Amino acid sequence: MIVEITGASLDRAAAILKSGGLVAFPTETVYGLGGDAFNPLALAKIFAAKERPFFDPLIVHVADMEGLEEAADTDALPPLARERLTILSARFWPGPLTLVLPRRSRLPGLASSGLPSVAVRIPSHPAARELIRRAGALAAPSANRFGRLSPVRAEHVAEQLGDKADLVLDGGKTGFGVESTVLDLCAPRVLRPGGLAREAIEAAIGPLADGPFQAAPSSPGMLKSHYAPSAPLVLCPSSEEFPADGSALLFFSGSSREKWLARHAMTPASLRPLPVRTLSETGDIAEAAANLFDMLHEFDRSGCTRIYAERAPGGGLGEAVNDRLSRAAAVEK
Ligand code: TXA
Ligand code: MG
């Protein structure tokens, strides 16, 4: 059931979570499917609801550094990694950064699929923070079925999970639109590009090891195919390669769309019957990231049979956008 966020619905959500139920809630990145991080039964329900393999660890969401210490044993970090934690937590939390830390043994192993580490973040969305304050630490993967598009609206959660979430808190469209950046503090390296740009992290703690990608199973979110719409997605270096055969087209910017129209001697009006979206009219990468999953969800609803998308310019959030596009394109259909 989808409900508006009010004091009363937050109370209801907290009561559900404390009794082992699941609540989907907005964060600044995407919607999460939350369960009590210290309740193994709730954790098992999350994996079942998402049809997620048990080898793919969850992210634990906490409200503050005290909450972090309950889930993670930061004293067990090597000194350099601890220094990085101090700098990064002061600069980027609350926000779209997830850190992989040593797991406290009292946190159920299922939270991190039995790994000795646990991924933790402090989200900045006010409703998420308020929910955690009322209910305690929440294990929350993105609230989608495994391998599918992440939800950036409450309706996307309901479409994919039905009543598997006992409650869906509706906070409207999320701000960042791509998931948090997952960082291994020891190498240090990015395990999953996301809402916080690599450049911002490097400005704070120095160069990161090459990556970003590490083989499964220590970062299964890096599975080659993931974040996929129903229709096959073809990723092109630029819109020059887009066909004019009625396929769904995802332009990066207005100027790229205009060039494509000119090449095919078409007017903007002739696009109207086609499933065509533009990530950002002005080519703004933050706006493009925020629109990415939303527009792919719209294509899903339109029943289109093939989607062409073009790569975003590299650097900054472009890394996360291109990562999600290439994973969406890698799916065998
Ligand atoms: O923005 C986000 O991060 C969203 C919102 C809801 O917070 N959550 C999210 O969770 O995207 P999920 O479960 O869909 O992705 C978690 C990612 C996966 O790629 C997983 O492999 C990685 O974090 N991860 C979790 N624990 C890990 C660990 N101990 N070591 C390495 N990678 C880990
Ligand atoms: Mg996910």
Tab-separated table of C-alpha atoms and ligand atoms in Angstrom:
chain	number	residue	atom	x	y	z
A	1	MET	CA	0.000	0.000	0.000
A	2	ILE	CA	1.340	3.438	-0.984
A	3	VAL	CA	0.953	6.162	1.645
A	4	GLU	CA	1.950	9.799	1.901
A	5	ILE	CA	4.728	10.632	4.340
A	6	THR	CA	3.281	12.035	7.578
A	7	GLY	CA	4.123	11.644	11.266
A	8	ALA	CA	1.414	8.991	11.500
A	9	SER	CA	2.593	6.969	8.475
A	10	LEU	CA	6.196	7.103	9.735
A	11	ASP	CA	4.977	5.728	13.091
A	12	ARG	CA	3.104	2.988	11.303
A	13	ALA	CA	6.164	2.193	9.178
A	14	ALA	CA	8.386	2.007	12.261
A	15	ALA	CA	5.934	-0.359	13.976
A	16	ILE	CA	5.912	-2.622	10.901
A	17	LEU	CA	9.725	-2.651	10.797
A	18	LYS	CA	10.034	-3.410	14.512
A	19	SER	CA	7.763	-6.409	14.100
A	20	GLY	CA	9.864	-7.808	11.248
A	21	GLY	CA	7.932	-6.404	8.277
A	22	LEU	CA	9.250	-4.609	5.182
A	23	VAL	CA	8.775	-0.947	4.290
A	24	ALA	CA	9.819	0.709	1.035
A	25	PHE	CA	10.980	4.279	1.527
A	26	PRO	CA	12.535	7.088	-0.514
A	27	THR	CA	16.196	7.975	-0.180
A	28	GLU	CA	17.968	10.760	-2.059
A	29	THR	CA	19.199	8.163	-4.609
A	30	VAL	CA	16.492	5.542	-5.257
A	31	TYR	CA	13.745	3.868	-3.185
A	32	GLY	CA	14.964	1.215	-0.735
A	33	LEU	CA	13.179	-1.902	0.527
A	34	GLY	CA	13.911	-1.700	4.238
A	35	GLY	CA	13.916	-4.277	6.992
A	36	ASP	CA	15.357	-4.290	10.541
A	37	ALA	CA	19.097	-4.824	9.952
A	38	PHE	CA	19.394	-6.825	13.178
A	39	ASN	CA	16.454	-9.167	12.501
A	40	PRO	CA	17.554	-12.196	10.407
A	41	LEU	CA	13.958	-13.029	9.507
A	42	ALA	CA	13.371	-9.542	8.090
A	43	LEU	CA	16.629	-9.865	6.120
A	44	ALA	CA	15.513	-13.190	4.665
A	45	LYS	CA	12.211	-11.560	3.631
A	46	ILE	CA	14.097	-8.848	1.729
A	47	PHE	CA	15.983	-11.435	-0.337
A	48	ALA	CA	12.737	-13.336	-1.005
A	49	ALA	CA	10.751	-10.210	-1.979
A	50	LYS	CA	13.420	-9.097	-4.458
A	51	GLU	CA	14.148	-12.660	-5.680
A	52	ARG	CA	17.713	-11.658	-4.924
A	53	PRO	CA	20.433	-14.312	-4.718
A	54	PHE	CA	21.800	-14.737	-1.197
A	55	PHE	CA	25.324	-13.956	-2.410
A	56	ASP	CA	24.443	-10.292	-3.060
A	57	PRO	CA	24.987	-8.317	0.189
A	58	LEU	CA	22.666	-5.519	1.343
A	59	ILE	CA	23.426	-1.928	2.379
A	60	VAL	CA	22.766	-1.024	6.018
A	61	HIS	CA	21.330	2.489	6.482
A	62	VAL	CA	22.025	4.283	9.739
A	63	ALA	CA	21.135	7.754	11.058
A	64	ASP	CA	24.516	8.814	12.452
A	65	MET	CA	28.030	7.704	13.419
A	66	GLU	CA	26.728	6.020	16.578
A	67	GLY	CA	24.425	3.911	14.458
A	68	LEU	CA	27.377	3.146	12.201
A	69	GLU	CA	29.424	1.816	15.131
A	70	GLU	CA	26.630	-0.603	16.014
A	71	ALA	CA	26.818	-2.244	12.600
A	72	ALA	CA	30.512	-1.795	11.762
A	73	ASP	CA	33.686	-2.255	13.767
A	74	THR	CA	35.696	0.753	12.625
A	75	ASP	CA	38.495	-0.027	15.129
A	76	ALA	CA	39.266	-3.074	13.017
A	77	LEU	CA	40.118	-0.862	10.006
A	78	PRO	CA	43.783	-0.382	9.094
A	79	PRO	CA	44.943	3.136	10.173
A	80	LEU	CA	44.926	4.640	6.660
A	81	ALA	CA	41.439	3.353	5.946
A	82	ARG	CA	40.258	4.767	9.280
A	83	GLU	CA	41.637	8.163	8.322
A	84	ARG	CA	39.752	7.970	5.020
A	85	LEU	CA	36.568	7.104	6.907
A	86	THR	CA	36.978	10.196	9.104
A	87	ILE	CA	37.474	12.485	6.115
A	88	LEU	CA	34.766	10.989	3.902
A	89	SER	CA	32.120	10.726	6.625
A	90	ALA	CA	32.660	14.367	7.624
A	91	ARG	CA	32.529	15.577	4.038
A	92	PHE	CA	29.918	13.409	2.324
A	93	TRP	CA	27.524	12.074	4.979
A	94	PRO	CA	24.621	12.242	5.006
A	95	GLY	CA	24.613	11.568	1.264
A	96	PRO	CA	24.982	9.123	-1.635
A	97	LEU	CA	28.151	7.350	-0.465
A	98	THR	CA	28.301	3.754	0.809
A	99	LEU	CA	31.414	2.528	2.613
A	100	VAL	CA	32.449	-1.093	2.980
A	101	LEU	CA	33.588	-1.619	6.599
A	102	PRO	CA	34.397	-4.548	8.924
A	103	ARG	CA	31.112	-6.105	10.121
A	104	ARG	CA	30.248	-6.324	13.827
A	105	SER	CA	29.594	-9.941	14.678
A	106	ARG	CA	26.217	-9.100	16.241
A	107	LEU	CA	24.948	-7.856	12.872
A	108	PRO	CA	23.394	-10.947	11.248
A	109	GLY	CA	25.622	-12.414	8.549
A	110	LEU	CA	22.710	-12.306	6.100
A	111	ALA	CA	22.973	-8.487	6.004
A	112	SER	CA	26.221	-8.878	4.103
A	113	SER	CA	25.738	-12.358	2.650
A	114	GLY	CA	28.175	-13.840	5.143
A	115	LEU	CA	31.035	-11.511	4.191
A	116	PRO	CA	33.292	-10.249	7.024
A	117	SER	CA	32.511	-6.726	5.765
A	118	VAL	CA	29.312	-4.704	5.682
A	119	ALA	CA	28.259	-1.834	3.403
A	120	VAL	CA	26.920	1.148	5.371
A	121	ARG	CA	25.597	4.588	4.531
A	122	ILE	CA	23.888	7.572	6.153
A	123	PRO	CA	21.205	8.750	3.702
A	124	SER	CA	20.303	12.431	3.505
A	125	HIS	CA	16.602	12.113	2.620
A	126	PRO	CA	14.672	13.544	5.579
A	127	ALA	CA	12.012	10.790	5.533
A	128	ALA	CA	14.663	8.062	5.402
A	129	ARG	CA	16.519	9.614	8.320
A	130	GLU	CA	13.338	10.030	10.352
A	131	LEU	CA	12.345	6.429	9.685
A	132	ILE	CA	15.762	5.164	10.817
A	133	ARG	CA	15.575	7.333	13.947
A	134	ARG	CA	12.241	5.717	14.798
A	135	ALA	CA	12.942	2.133	13.714
A	136	GLY	CA	16.737	1.700	14.059
A	137	ALA	CA	19.270	0.577	11.433
A	138	LEU	CA	17.646	-0.571	8.184
A	139	ALA	CA	19.069	-3.029	5.690
A	140	ALA	CA	17.760	-1.708	2.396
A	141	PRO	CA	18.649	-2.696	-1.129
A	142	SER	CA	17.009	-0.829	-3.984
A	143	ALA	CA	13.291	-1.712	-3.972
A	144	ASN	CA	13.222	-3.496	-7.338
A	145	ARG	CA	13.186	-7.130	-8.384
A	146	PHE	CA	16.727	-8.429	-8.751
A	147	GLY	CA	18.404	-7.287	-11.967
A	148	ARG	CA	15.603	-4.889	-12.920
A	149	LEU	CA	15.428	-1.092	-13.009
A	150	SER	CA	15.801	0.664	-9.681
A	151	PRO	CA	12.700	2.563	-8.555
A	152	VAL	CA	12.786	6.352	-8.439
A	153	ARG	CA	9.051	6.727	-7.678
A	154	ALA	CA	6.732	4.951	-5.225
A	155	GLU	CA	4.687	3.580	-8.164
A	156	HIS	CA	7.792	1.836	-9.565
A	157	VAL	CA	8.105	-0.050	-6.268
A	158	ALA	CA	4.462	-1.100	-6.326
A	159	GLU	CA	4.754	-2.243	-9.973
A	160	GLN	CA	7.719	-4.512	-9.247
A	161	LEU	CA	7.097	-5.731	-5.720
A	162	GLY	CA	3.288	-5.656	-5.424
A	163	ASP	CA	2.334	-6.291	-1.817
A	164	LYS	CA	5.707	-7.766	-0.871
A	165	ALA	CA	6.428	-4.465	0.851
A	166	ASP	CA	4.010	-4.104	3.769
A	167	LEU	CA	4.012	-0.344	3.193
A	168	VAL	CA	5.426	2.043	0.559
A	169	LEU	CA	6.190	5.589	1.748
A	170	ASP	CA	5.652	7.999	-1.142
A	171	GLY	CA	8.199	10.807	-1.285
A	172	GLY	CA	7.753	11.595	-4.993
A	173	LYS	CA	10.585	11.278	-7.500
A	174	THR	CA	14.019	10.847	-5.919
A	175	GLY	CA	16.668	13.551	-6.410
A	176	PHE	CA	19.789	11.740	-7.630
A	177	GLY	CA	18.119	8.947	-9.582
A	178	VAL	CA	21.147	6.625	-9.467
A	179	GLU	CA	22.283	4.580	-6.480
A	180	SER	CA	25.011	5.575	-4.055
A	181	THR	CA	28.685	5.203	-4.894
A	182	VAL	CA	30.069	2.086	-3.152
A	183	LEU	CA	33.666	2.513	-1.968
A	184	ASP	CA	36.183	0.005	-0.628
A	185	LEU	CA	38.222	2.047	1.884
A	186	CYS	CA	41.226	-0.249	1.890
A	187	ALA	CA	42.398	-0.208	-1.748
A	188	PRO	CA	40.788	2.412	-1.910
A	189	ARG	CA	38.573	1.964	-4.957
A	190	VAL	CA	35.076	2.450	-6.283
A	191	LEU	CA	33.140	-0.826	-6.363
A	192	ARG	CA	30.058	0.750	-7.927
A	193	PRO	CA	29.986	4.247	-9.476
A	194	GLY	CA	26.991	6.243	-8.255
A	195	GLY	CA	25.585	9.532	-7.026
A	196	LEU	CA	28.882	10.791	-5.603
A	197	ALA	CA	31.442	11.400	-8.372
A	198	ARG	CA	34.851	9.688	-8.215
A	199	GLU	CA	36.492	13.110	-8.670
A	200	ALA	CA	34.889	14.421	-5.467
A	201	ILE	CA	36.186	11.410	-3.515
A	202	GLU	CA	39.668	11.801	-5.009
A	203	ALA	CA	39.706	15.499	-4.096
A	204	ALA	CA	39.085	14.448	-0.483
A	205	ILE	CA	41.373	11.404	-0.022
A	206	GLY	CA	43.684	11.317	-3.032
A	207	PRO	CA	43.808	8.996	-6.034
A	208	LEU	CA	41.694	5.847	-6.084
A	209	ALA	CA	42.991	2.524	-7.339
A	210	ASP	CA	41.940	1.621	-10.837
A	211	GLY	CA	38.644	0.004	-11.017
A	212	PRO	CA	35.989	0.566	-10.539
A	213	PHE	CA	35.165	-2.991	-11.045
A	214	GLN	CA	35.847	-5.946	-8.893
A	215	ALA	CA	34.715	-9.397	-9.806
A	216	ALA	CA	31.744	-11.008	-8.071
A	217	PRO	CA	31.031	-12.155	-5.463
A	218	SER	CA	32.523	-9.409	-3.308
A	219	SER	CA	30.538	-6.797	-5.216
A	220	PRO	CA	27.709	-8.547	-6.995
A	221	GLY	CA	25.999	-5.238	-7.802
A	222	MET	CA	28.729	-5.154	-10.409
A	223	LEU	CA	27.221	-8.127	-12.248
A	224	LYS	CA	27.626	-7.410	-15.921
A	225	SER	CA	23.913	-7.350	-16.602
A	226	HIS	CA	21.763	-5.483	-14.119
A	227	TYR	CA	19.432	-2.483	-13.867
A	228	ALA	CA	17.590	-3.677	-16.960
A	229	PRO	CA	14.361	-2.564	-18.639
A	230	SER	CA	12.098	-5.246	-20.174
A	231	ALA	CA	12.964	-4.405	-23.784
A	232	PRO	CA	16.493	-5.008	-25.100
A	233	LEU	CA	18.616	-1.869	-24.840
A	234	VAL	CA	21.244	-1.022	-27.471
A	235	LEU	CA	23.929	1.356	-26.244
A	236	CYS	CA	25.482	3.555	-28.969
A	237	PRO	CA	28.513	5.846	-28.755
A	238	SER	CA	26.281	8.654	-30.041
A	239	SER	CA	22.780	9.212	-31.417
A	240	GLU	CA	24.231	9.172	-34.945
A	241	GLU	CA	23.602	5.435	-34.901
A	242	PHE	CA	19.961	5.648	-33.782
A	243	PRO	CA	17.589	4.185	-36.413
A	244	ALA	CA	14.344	5.843	-37.502
A	245	ASP	CA	12.286	2.646	-37.401
A	246	GLY	CA	9.954	3.369	-34.477
A	247	SER	CA	12.281	2.016	-31.792
A	248	ALA	CA	12.360	3.852	-28.461
A	249	LEU	CA	15.126	6.474	-28.441
A	250	LEU	CA	16.848	7.884	-25.369
A	251	PHE	CA	18.795	11.041	-26.247
A	252	PHE	CA	21.302	12.479	-23.824
A	253	SER	CA	20.600	16.132	-24.670
A	254	GLY	CA	18.334	18.363	-26.727
A	255	SER	CA	21.181	19.213	-29.097
A	256	SER	CA	21.843	15.544	-29.802
A	257	ARG	CA	18.132	15.046	-30.589
A	258	GLU	CA	18.082	18.091	-32.882
A	259	LYS	CA	21.099	16.761	-34.821
A	260	TRP	CA	19.401	13.399	-35.247
A	261	LEU	CA	16.196	15.088	-36.485
A	262	ALA	CA	18.180	17.130	-39.009
A	263	ARG	CA	20.002	14.033	-40.253
A	264	HIS	CA	16.678	12.272	-40.877
A	265	ALA	CA	15.043	15.420	-42.274
A	266	MET	CA	12.397	15.221	-39.546
A	267	THR	CA	10.685	17.936	-37.512
A	268	PRO	CA	10.112	17.803	-33.737
A	269	ALA	CA	6.400	17.223	-34.433
A	270	SER	CA	7.169	13.994	-36.292
A	271	LEU	CA	8.666	12.576	-33.078
A	272	ARG	CA	5.418	12.809	-31.169
A	273	PRO	CA	4.017	9.352	-31.925
A	274	LEU	CA	7.410	7.744	-31.165
A	275	PRO	CA	8.637	6.712	-27.735
A	276	VAL	CA	11.400	9.324	-27.480
A	277	ARG	CA	12.887	10.850	-24.320
A	278	THR	CA	15.741	13.281	-23.667
A	279	LEU	CA	17.688	12.848	-20.409
A	280	SER	CA	18.452	16.560	-20.117
A	281	GLU	CA	17.485	19.311	-22.576
A	282	THR	CA	20.573	21.314	-21.607
A	283	GLY	CA	22.882	18.284	-21.340
A	284	ASP	CA	23.182	18.630	-17.547
A	285	ILE	CA	24.562	15.358	-16.176
A	286	ALA	CA	22.899	15.587	-12.742
A	287	GLU	CA	19.509	16.092	-14.395
A	288	ALA	CA	20.265	13.235	-16.785
A	289	ALA	CA	21.092	10.871	-13.889
A	290	ALA	CA	17.899	11.867	-12.079
A	291	ASN	CA	15.831	11.090	-15.201
A	292	LEU	CA	17.568	7.894	-16.333
A	293	PHE	CA	15.618	5.162	-14.503
A	294	ASP	CA	12.395	7.187	-14.656
A	295	MET	CA	12.529	7.363	-18.458
A	296	LEU	CA	13.484	3.694	-18.778
A	297	HIS	CA	10.463	2.853	-16.591
A	298	GLU	CA	8.305	4.914	-18.997
A	299	PHE	CA	9.666	2.924	-21.955
A	300	ASP	CA	8.844	-0.272	-20.047
A	301	ARG	CA	5.255	0.906	-19.650
A	302	SER	CA	4.992	1.899	-23.314
A	303	GLY	CA	5.532	-1.721	-24.326
A	304	CYS	CA	8.288	-0.773	-26.788
A	305	THR	CA	10.302	-3.681	-28.137
A	306	ARG	CA	13.758	-2.110	-28.480
A	307	ILE	CA	15.471	0.879	-26.883
A	308	TYR	CA	18.435	2.801	-28.326
A	309	ALA	CA	20.419	4.933	-25.896
A	310	GLU	CA	23.583	6.982	-26.321
A	311	ARG	CA	26.514	7.233	-23.927
A	312	ALA	CA	26.721	10.243	-21.632
A	313	PRO	CA	29.881	12.393	-21.647
A	314	GLY	CA	32.430	10.769	-19.290
A	315	GLY	CA	33.584	12.137	-15.932
A	316	GLY	CA	31.630	13.039	-12.798
A	317	LEU	CA	28.160	11.480	-12.669
A	318	GLY	CA	28.670	10.400	-16.294
A	319	GLU	CA	30.522	7.385	-14.921
A	320	ALA	CA	27.429	6.190	-13.027
A	321	VAL	CA	25.064	6.936	-15.945
A	322	ASN	CA	27.256	5.040	-18.440
A	323	ASP	CA	27.724	2.180	-15.972
A	324	ARG	CA	23.933	1.726	-15.599
A	325	LEU	CA	23.379	2.037	-19.365
A	326	SER	CA	26.006	-0.571	-20.198
A	327	ARG	CA	24.632	-2.986	-17.586
A	328	ALA	CA	21.105	-2.472	-18.943
A	329	ALA	CA	22.492	-3.219	-22.419
A	330	ALA	CA	24.337	-6.377	-21.357
A	331	VAL	CA	21.168	-8.341	-20.643
A	332	GLU	CA	20.403	-11.394	-22.766
A	333	LYS	CA	16.758	-11.300	-23.777
B	1	TXA	O1	21.620	4.278	-3.236
B	1	TXA	C1	21.703	3.127	-2.827
B	1	TXA	O2	22.788	2.590	-2.541
B	1	TXA	C2	20.398	2.349	-2.667
B	1	TXA	C3	19.547	3.057	-1.616
B	1	TXA	C4	18.281	2.305	-1.283
B	1	TXA	O3	20.320	3.284	-0.471
B	1	TXA	N1	20.640	0.984	-2.292
B	1	TXA	C5	21.165	0.072	-3.158
B	1	TXA	O4	21.311	-1.186	-2.628
B	1	TXA	O5	21.466	0.334	-4.289
B	1	TXA	P1	21.564	-2.486	-3.510
B	1	TXA	O6	21.401	-3.613	-2.565
B	1	TXA	O7	20.685	-2.493	-4.671
B	1	TXA	O8	23.058	-2.405	-3.903
B	1	TXA	C6	24.041	-2.699	-2.949
B	1	TXA	C7	25.387	-2.724	-3.594
B	1	TXA	C8	25.543	-3.983	-4.375
B	1	TXA	O9	26.239	-3.671	-5.557
B	1	TXA	C9	26.376	-4.850	-3.489
B	1	TXA	O10	27.097	-5.765	-4.186
B	1	TXA	C10	27.281	-3.815	-2.821
B	1	TXA	O11	26.408	-2.724	-2.605
B	1	TXA	N2	27.724	-4.289	-1.512
B	1	TXA	C11	26.978	-4.463	-0.422
B	1	TXA	N3	27.704	-4.977	0.592
B	1	TXA	C12	28.957	-5.129	0.122
B	1	TXA	C13	30.169	-5.616	0.685
B	1	TXA	N4	30.213	-6.061	1.943
B	1	TXA	N5	31.263	-5.630	-0.094
B	1	TXA	C14	31.215	-5.166	-1.376
B	1	TXA	N6	30.089	-4.703	-1.968
B	1	TXA	C15	28.969	-4.683	-1.229
B	2	MG	MG	20.007	-2.581	-6.561
